[in-house]
Amino acid sequence: MSNSSGQGHADRSPADLAAEAASTIAELSGVEQHDIALTLGSGWGRAAEQIGEVVAQIPADQVPGFRSSAVVGHSGLLTSIRLADGRHALVIGARTHFYEGHGVRAVVHGVRTAAATGARIMVLTNGAGGVDPRFTPGMPVLISDHINLTAASPLEGATFVDLTDLYSPRLRMLARTIDPQLHEGVYVQFPGPHYETPAEVRYAGIIGGQIVGMSTALEAIAAREAGMEVLGLSLITNAAAGISESALSHEEVLQAGRDAEPRLAALLADIVPQLPERAER
Ligand code: 8IG
């Protein structure tokens, strides 16, 4: 890796690169400012079209600092959507995972770009394993808090950001008024890309986790640093290792995601238009 971002942007600060990406998005979409941003993980991809009218779809590799996604099932598009009330949502379908090895700057570039486009609310979604046995494949779960086991941070230098209420209580409440069935859980981000051992899943549970995954926590921290309000949602695609009898397969994970897509799309289409105008922090 030639620099800490791993992307050949050694001469630019993360903020400058995000600002550059945001102006490219404004140029290519014709939308000057976005209000809400969403990162759609495994299973959540179909939601974009249902949130509103698609104004522009931009291949991620045309936007500074983005790379087309390495994972099958991730689209690699930035989609600008116009809501019925005239607000604009930016859907980031190009997530860089920590395990890809491009550094934390690359992992959180999408979030920083979203903030630079003007978005005050960041909706982070993912596919994840269920540690809590009540959380079964196909179930969406609200993230109430996280435990970051990556031993990394997107913050550089003496940047002491408060993470109390990182996953906005009022946005969680809003989601639960829309779907009163929604459970909440603490998300544990492991570095991956291997799934956990059963012992690691037991550990995640003992330290207070209910969901395990390989994304989101680092992005949520960067979103908070950028002054955004965060809503986190996991789709449980599999019981975490050792919680059920069977072994994990990526194919099973993708299939659970495909099966749940219509329900998740409907959930997001209901939530997004009701998100508040301004971030509350
Ligand atoms: I989808 O069981 C998905 N992502 N760490 N563990 C971790 N990440 C995941 C899992 C899982 N399922």
XYZ file of C-alpha atoms and ligand atoms in Angstrom:
293
model
C 0.000 0.000 0.000
C 1.500 3.318 -1.049
C -0.300 5.517 1.463
C -2.702 5.305 4.379
C -5.783 5.496 2.133
C -4.343 2.919 -0.233
C -5.930 4.674 -3.181
C -3.232 6.875 -4.629
C -4.689 9.993 -3.049
C -1.769 10.609 -0.731
C -1.765 14.323 -1.491
C -5.358 14.873 -0.336
C -6.785 14.887 3.162
C -9.846 12.668 3.684
C -12.000 15.811 3.901
C -10.633 17.205 0.633
C -11.163 13.893 -1.166
C -14.747 13.712 0.173
C -15.411 17.299 -0.970
C -14.061 16.445 -4.415
C -16.265 13.335 -4.578
C -19.289 15.383 -3.499
C -18.777 17.943 -6.264
C -18.423 15.145 -8.836
C -21.714 13.685 -7.586
C -23.401 17.092 -7.837
C -22.063 17.504 -11.362
C -23.024 14.031 -12.624
C -26.441 13.942 -10.917
C -27.430 17.569 -11.333
C -28.473 17.474 -7.685
C -26.702 20.184 -5.758
C -27.403 18.897 -2.288
C -28.506 15.619 -0.732
C -30.397 15.462 2.559
C -30.223 11.798 3.502
C -27.693 9.095 2.648
C -28.015 5.325 2.770
C -25.468 2.545 2.485
C -27.206 -0.622 1.398
C -25.585 -3.883 2.488
C -26.386 -7.512 1.644
C -30.118 -7.945 1.196
C -30.908 -4.223 1.183
C -30.010 -3.433 -2.435
C -33.513 -3.439 -3.905
C -34.693 -0.670 -1.604
C -33.305 2.173 -3.713
C -35.996 2.297 -6.411
C -38.816 2.241 -3.864
C -37.662 5.248 -1.860
C -38.444 7.679 -4.643
C -37.658 8.633 -8.210
C -34.189 7.651 -9.423
C -32.583 10.841 -10.747
C -29.125 9.491 -11.532
C -27.063 6.332 -11.250
C -23.353 6.968 -11.129
C -20.800 4.152 -11.426
C -18.719 4.419 -8.281
C -15.448 4.318 -10.186
C -16.301 7.695 -11.788
C -16.258 9.358 -8.371
C -12.937 10.266 -6.694
C -11.921 7.881 -3.922
C -14.443 5.150 -4.714
C -13.610 1.741 -6.082
C -16.065 -0.721 -7.617
C -16.984 -3.275 -5.006
C -15.106 -6.541 -4.707
C -17.993 -8.526 -3.228
C -20.545 -10.334 -5.399
C -23.979 -8.916 -4.614
C -22.751 -5.344 -4.109
C -23.698 -3.053 -6.965
C -20.992 -0.408 -7.213
C -23.406 2.437 -8.016
C -24.156 5.755 -6.369
C -27.837 6.506 -6.874
C -29.444 9.891 -6.415
C -33.121 9.661 -5.519
C -35.767 12.363 -5.300
C -38.277 11.820 -2.499
C -41.945 12.770 -2.930
C -41.428 15.836 -0.714
C -38.581 17.106 -2.911
C -35.696 16.081 -0.669
C -32.858 14.043 -2.124
C -31.358 10.783 -0.907
C -27.972 9.440 -1.948
C -27.757 5.659 -2.006
C -24.208 4.406 -1.740
C -24.085 0.957 -3.313
C -20.319 0.754 -3.184
C -19.110 -0.154 0.270
C -15.434 -0.769 0.918
C -14.980 -3.279 3.708
C -12.207 -3.172 6.288
C -11.105 -6.670 5.247
C -10.263 -5.483 1.723
C -7.112 -3.986 3.195
C -7.343 -0.507 1.643
C -7.269 1.192 5.020
C -9.896 2.819 7.193
C -9.924 6.009 5.097
C -11.269 3.999 2.176
C -13.841 2.280 4.426
C -15.385 5.583 5.536
C -14.959 7.586 2.327
C -18.591 6.945 1.345
C -19.847 8.324 4.650
C -17.586 11.371 4.447
C -18.702 11.968 0.871
C -22.347 11.693 1.940
C -21.733 14.341 4.609
C -19.969 16.534 2.053
C -23.028 16.336 -0.256
C -25.010 17.880 2.602
C -26.621 14.752 4.045
C -27.398 15.113 7.759
C -28.795 11.619 8.282
C -26.849 8.445 7.502
C -28.728 5.182 7.205
C -26.288 2.262 7.485
C -27.538 -1.209 6.612
C -25.807 -4.572 6.488
C -26.199 -8.311 6.394
C -25.138 -9.914 9.652
C -25.088 -13.041 11.776
C -27.452 -13.513 14.691
C -25.898 -14.216 18.097
C -29.158 -13.787 19.980
C -31.112 -16.979 19.179
C -34.278 -14.870 18.723
C -32.643 -13.279 15.683
C -33.287 -15.655 12.793
C -32.464 -15.433 9.065
C -34.610 -12.922 7.194
C -35.213 -10.723 10.234
C -34.323 -7.011 10.159
C -32.912 -5.736 13.474
C -32.286 -2.151 14.587
C -28.750 -1.501 15.760
C -28.898 0.032 19.240
C -25.136 0.308 19.817
C -21.918 -1.299 18.652
C -18.707 -2.917 19.838
C -15.805 -2.228 17.496
C -13.432 -5.219 17.451
C -11.400 -4.058 14.461
C -8.758 -2.384 16.653
C -9.026 0.560 14.243
C -10.695 3.976 14.128
C -11.540 6.312 11.256
C -10.512 9.255 13.423
C -6.960 10.474 13.082
C -5.025 12.349 15.717
C -6.482 13.683 18.951
C -10.096 13.632 17.748
C -12.214 12.745 20.771
C -15.707 12.135 19.462
C -18.552 11.295 21.845
C -20.345 8.070 20.874
C -23.104 8.169 23.477
C -26.359 7.606 21.569
C -24.406 7.003 18.344
C -27.412 5.093 16.953
C -30.015 7.830 17.258
C -32.722 6.948 19.810
C -35.286 9.112 18.051
C -34.621 7.479 14.660
C -34.892 4.028 16.266
C -38.191 5.092 17.797
C -39.369 6.312 14.399
C -38.449 2.946 12.842
C -40.342 1.115 15.578
C -43.470 3.193 15.085
C -43.354 2.135 11.426
C -42.644 -1.533 12.244
C -43.488 -2.283 15.894
C -42.065 -5.812 15.422
C -38.490 -4.538 15.034
C -36.055 -5.864 17.629
C -32.901 -4.018 18.658
C -29.426 -5.363 19.217
C -25.793 -4.467 19.811
C -23.720 -4.957 16.644
C -20.220 -6.368 16.996
C -17.902 -5.516 14.111
C -15.246 -8.158 13.548
C -12.479 -7.495 11.017
C -13.318 -10.549 8.871
C -13.292 -11.704 6.124
C -13.514 -15.102 7.789
C -16.649 -15.732 9.813
C -16.235 -16.221 13.549
C -15.430 -19.434 15.324
C -18.166 -20.646 17.678
C -15.948 -19.551 20.596
C -15.718 -16.033 19.155
C -19.497 -15.923 18.757
C -19.916 -16.961 22.417
C -17.420 -14.210 23.322
C -19.399 -11.638 21.307
C -22.474 -12.614 23.289
C -20.708 -12.489 26.652
C -19.392 -8.977 26.032
C -22.893 -7.752 25.200
C -23.389 -8.343 21.473
C -26.462 -9.721 19.720
C -25.369 -9.330 16.074
C -22.001 -9.968 14.362
C -20.803 -8.437 11.123
C -17.903 -6.959 9.181
C -18.991 -3.366 8.527
C -20.954 -0.406 9.913
C -19.220 0.405 13.232
C -16.300 2.278 11.639
C -18.712 4.016 9.258
C -21.003 5.055 12.112
C -18.059 6.615 13.963
C -17.086 8.619 10.856
C -20.716 9.685 10.396
C -20.839 10.986 13.949
C -17.540 12.815 13.497
C -19.085 14.478 10.420
C -22.067 15.592 12.512
C -24.585 13.170 11.012
C -27.367 11.361 12.834
C -27.147 7.575 12.342
C -29.818 4.926 11.807
C -28.412 1.369 11.697
C -30.251 -1.698 10.451
C -29.010 -5.279 10.135
C -30.602 -8.020 8.116
C -29.931 -11.290 9.902
C -28.904 -13.603 7.047
C -27.600 -16.471 9.158
C -27.321 -17.719 12.695
C -23.760 -16.882 13.783
C -21.337 -19.814 13.921
C -22.222 -22.376 16.591
C -25.655 -20.851 17.264
C -27.331 -23.296 14.865
C -26.214 -26.791 13.905
C -25.210 -25.970 10.340
C -22.061 -24.397 8.883
C -22.102 -20.971 7.219
C -21.898 -20.441 3.474
C -21.706 -17.176 1.525
C -24.299 -18.591 -0.895
C -26.751 -19.150 1.990
C -26.124 -15.595 3.152
C -26.859 -14.197 -0.329
C -30.001 -16.322 -0.675
C -31.364 -15.139 2.687
C -30.692 -11.598 1.492
C -32.567 -12.153 -1.780
C -35.521 -13.708 0.039
C -35.811 -10.788 2.451
C -35.335 -8.037 -0.156
C -38.993 -7.140 -0.780
C -39.709 -6.763 2.935
C -36.570 -4.702 3.544
C -37.279 -2.486 0.550
C -40.789 -1.826 1.855
C -39.444 -1.081 5.343
C -36.922 1.466 4.056
C -39.456 2.972 1.674
C -41.701 3.568 4.705
C -38.955 4.915 6.975
C -36.951 7.218 4.673
C -39.702 9.722 3.784
C -40.418 10.143 7.487
C -36.837 10.902 8.473
C -36.597 14.385 9.975
C -35.302 17.410 8.076
C -32.488 18.212 10.424
C -30.010 16.146 12.374
C -30.446 16.284 16.123
C -27.313 15.824 18.127
I -24.104 -11.587 5.955
O -22.101 -14.507 10.741
C -22.904 -11.924 7.499
N -21.900 -11.129 7.754
N -18.751 -11.424 11.170
N -20.445 -12.990 10.959
C -19.816 -11.864 10.529
N -20.214 -11.192 9.463
C -21.299 -11.636 8.825
C -21.997 -12.781 9.209
C -21.546 -13.492 10.348
N -23.019 -12.949 8.358
